[in-house]
Amino acid sequence: MAKKRTKSKSSKTTKTAKKKVSFTLSKQNKIIFGSLLIVLSIALFFSFMSFYFTWQEDQSMLSQFADRNAEASNLLNKFGANVSHFFMYKGFGLASFTFPFLLAITGLYLFLGLNTKRLVSKWVWGLVGVIWGAVALGFFAADFPLLGGLIGYEINDFLQDYTGKIGVFLILVFVLMVILVQLFNFTPEGFANFFKRQKQKIQSDLKDEPSTKTTESPIEDEEDGLVLTTEDTVPEKVDTYTHKKDIPPLDVAGLDVNIPEEEESDISLKVEETPIEEETDAKAAKLVEDFGEFDPKLELGNYKFPTMDLLEAHGASGGITINQEELEENKNRIVSTLKNYKIGIAQIKATIGPTVTLYEIVPEAGIRISKIKNLEDDIALSLAALGIRIIAPIPGKGTVGIEVPNKNATIVSMRSVIASNKFQKAEMELPIAFGKTISNETFVVDLAKMPHLLMAGATGQGKSVGLNAVITSLLYKKHPAEVKFIFVDPKKVELTLYNKIERHFLAKLPDSDEAIITDNTKVINTLNSLCIEMDNRYELLKTAMVRNIKEYNAKFKARKLNPNDGHKFLPYIVLVIDEFADLIMTAGKEVETPIARLAQLARAIGIHLIIATQRPSVNVITGIIKANFPARIAFRVTSKIDSRTILDAQGADQLIGRGDMLYTQGNDVTRLQCAFVDTPEVAKITDYIGSQRAYPEAHLLPEYVGEESGTSLDNDIADRDAMFREAAEVIVTAQQGSASLIQRKLKLGYNRAGRIIDQLEAAGIVGPFEGSKARQVLVPDMYALDQLLENEAK
């Protein structure tokens, strides 16, 4: 008996699973169903229109629908007459015209393959509007029941029995206010401002033309000695001057206002009584009124963002193709495998992604989750698939997830991700479209909120494509005035294509010839220069009395900050390092220290780091790095240890490669298929941007003067390295004079260790270079070293 019950349960489970899996509409079915709704909406519209002209003639036809010989006067004959009678007379009257509109919108969403989740709110508010319109027409046109319909009339009559006409009127006003606030963001301030603007416009039109030129306020440009006259109507040449010469957002000290003598005493008295803050705001408001808000994009006002045709539509253009046989086969194998280990399943359903299908199972009561987790290899064997990953349980759900790779993976093109509404309408500072989730939804995050990103993965698993996807997202969304990139490419081949946009989007050191940094010495100087930039920006935020770059730039655009005090518009800076492990191997602490400092402090002032590495070992991704990089991406790695190093969790070793990745921001781990952007596409984008008018040069970082790089044996104590004394003690203690020893003991880069060896030779602590042999140590012990250094100090 028990066996029979088990069979009946499993057969019910199979039927349930079949229903849930096959519920999703294919693209073809969506087009067909969408076309049907569009046609139906058109038919309803013409039926409703015709009803108000033919309803009297068609009354006798309503009961003769089955009679083929009977004809109605409605444009859609008996169908139109009956449907119109139902909606217009028995229903909601004129408000019924909302239904064809809603049906047409729904049909278009299905026909075009758009996200249908947004339709729910449209239908909800549409029905609210229908009911309100019917009741309102029933209230104001009670003598014409066809206008409000039977429902509108009856609801109005019912409400009047309890609240009277005044009560019904108040209810209608309240519901109308709810609709205006929720749908049209209505506020009393906006309503008042609208009438205020209209009043000001009428008053300005009524003024005589000569009176508009009587009030003049010369603003002097201290650099050029020019005097501009601002009037109520600013001449075109003044506007041009404002954009090119950059009229200061607010010059509190230098704003010179010429006041007629007869008014001087009154106005000066008012100024004395006005607080400084209010005076500043008043002057800023005056400048904004005359010149408008400061726009950092004006210097490249004709800049055009990259177009969508620069990207290729890789793979199938129409979503995911569902293989019903594969779904059923995998589902049955999962069920049978678990059944072999006496694990019953109460329910199973599938969510199909571009690369992986997620099977969500609900185990029967009493089954331990750990028991299912331990069967990972057995399920992978039964499915003969690479990259099985079990999520037990799925966060936020009472189910266990089994991710199974699809036999025929779908390529997620960068074009489809960039063109999605989720990315195009993203209200983010630095939006990044990584790709698509396991449920085929575009995954967009804000780099400004991460605030730094760590990427790791074995060679050839999609790391460089992921970097290109990040950069491409920002190029498609941000103006050159808003974001600047610093590219560090030790491999010298991955990021060279972006040289073409140097004068648009890149930042570099003042004395650097190339914007793409490939030399380790320049990397160290650049990182230290970024630390100086960070300190300078924090000083600006301090004097502006704001907390972050967003508030600072908003205040600067409102012309409340004075450029004469050093204030300027601050673009976001994104540092991209393609191979971090190579830098750690060659430069050590000289790289890790400034990166750790930037990661800890730079988030508030708009400097964000993206670090990629092939080797996610603990000596590369140290504890300090991990603590300040909560956002991490893991492509396929070779071992569970590497996965734990990146994500603090397993799973990256079970990915299938080719852009399959895991993303975490300190909480849940999300599996994504990275968007594919090929090298020729990147070349097209950079060519398109590079061919446009650019800034005179790349964005310049603060100058940084590092340690002396020369090899001369100048024994100047003031120019010695800060680690000179420690290095001398290491050499004397070990009695071995080599740069590699200093590197290991003090964790310094090779270049810096070599310079310290030269300084030790100049000081007489080690002997000259002897080829492959270690240098001779000329100081026998620590006492002799102390004596030598004390004598030098004298």
JSON list of C-alpha atoms in Angstrom, two decimals, residues 20 345-351 358-364 369 372 390-402:
[
{"chain": "A", "resi": 20, "resn": "LYS", "atom": "CA", "xyz": [4.24, 24.90, -14.18]},
{"chain": "A", "resi": 345, "resn": "ILE", "atom": "CA", "xyz": [9.78, 15.61, -3.52]},
{"chain": "A", "resi": 346, "resn": "ALA", "atom": "CA", "xyz": [6.51, 17.41, -2.88]},
{"chain": "A", "resi": 347, "resn": "GLN", "atom": "CA", "xyz": [6.88, 19.90, -5.74]},
{"chain": "A", "resi": 348, "resn": "ILE", "atom": "CA", "xyz": [9.31, 20.83, -8.52]},
{"chain": "A", "resi": 349, "resn": "LYS", "atom": "CA", "xyz": [9.37, 23.72, -11.01]},
{"chain": "A", "resi": 350, "resn": "ALA", "atom": "CA", "xyz": [11.87, 25.10, -13.51]},
{"chain": "A", "resi": 351, "resn": "THR", "atom": "CA", "xyz": [13.12, 28.63, -14.24]},
{"chain": "A", "resi": 358, "resn": "LEU", "atom": "CA", "xyz": [17.09, 26.44, -12.07]},
{"chain": "A", "resi": 359, "resn": "TYR", "atom": "CA", "xyz": [15.01, 23.54, -10.77]},
{"chain": "A", "resi": 360, "resn": "GLU", "atom": "CA", "xyz": [13.32, 24.50, -7.51]},
{"chain": "A", "resi": 361, "resn": "ILE", "atom": "CA", "xyz": [12.25, 21.53, -5.42]},
{"chain": "A", "resi": 362, "resn": "VAL", "atom": "CA", "xyz": [10.21, 21.37, -2.23]},
{"chain": "A", "resi": 363, "resn": "PRO", "atom": "CA", "xyz": [11.24, 18.23, -0.32]},
{"chain": "A", "resi": 364, "resn": "GLU", "atom": "CA", "xyz": [8.72, 16.29, 1.70]},
{"chain": "A", "resi": 369, "resn": "ILE", "atom": "CA", "xyz": [18.55, 19.79, 3.59]},
{"chain": "A", "resi": 372, "resn": "ILE", "atom": "CA", "xyz": [20.31, 16.86, -0.59]},
{"chain": "A", "resi": 390, "resn": "ILE", "atom": "CA", "xyz": [22.93, 23.11, -5.42]},
{"chain": "A", "resi": 391, "resn": "ILE", "atom": "CA", "xyz": [21.58, 26.04, -3.38]},
{"chain": "A", "resi": 392, "resn": "ALA", "atom": "CA", "xyz": [20.19, 24.67, -0.15]},
{"chain": "A", "resi": 393, "resn": "PRO", "atom": "CA", "xyz": [18.04, 26.53, 0.69]},
{"chain": "A", "resi": 394, "resn": "ILE", "atom": "CA", "xyz": [17.41, 29.38, -1.77]},
{"chain": "A", "resi": 395, "resn": "PRO", "atom": "CA", "xyz": [17.57, 32.64, 0.27]},
{"chain": "A", "resi": 396, "resn": "GLY", "atom": "CA", "xyz": [14.11, 34.04, 0.87]},
{"chain": "A", "resi": 397, "resn": "LYS", "atom": "CA", "xyz": [12.33, 30.90, -0.35]},
{"chain": "A", "resi": 398, "resn": "GLY", "atom": "CA", "xyz": [11.41, 27.62, 1.25]},
{"chain": "A", "resi": 399, "resn": "THR", "atom": "CA", "xyz": [12.88, 25.64, -1.64]},
{"chain": "A", "resi": 400, "resn": "VAL", "atom": "CA", "xyz": [16.11, 23.92, -2.66]},
{"chain": "A", "resi": 401, "resn": "GLY", "atom": "CA", "xyz": [17.63, 25.02, -5.96]},
{"chain": "A", "resi": 402, "resn": "ILE", "atom": "CA", "xyz": [19.48, 22.83, -8.42]}
]
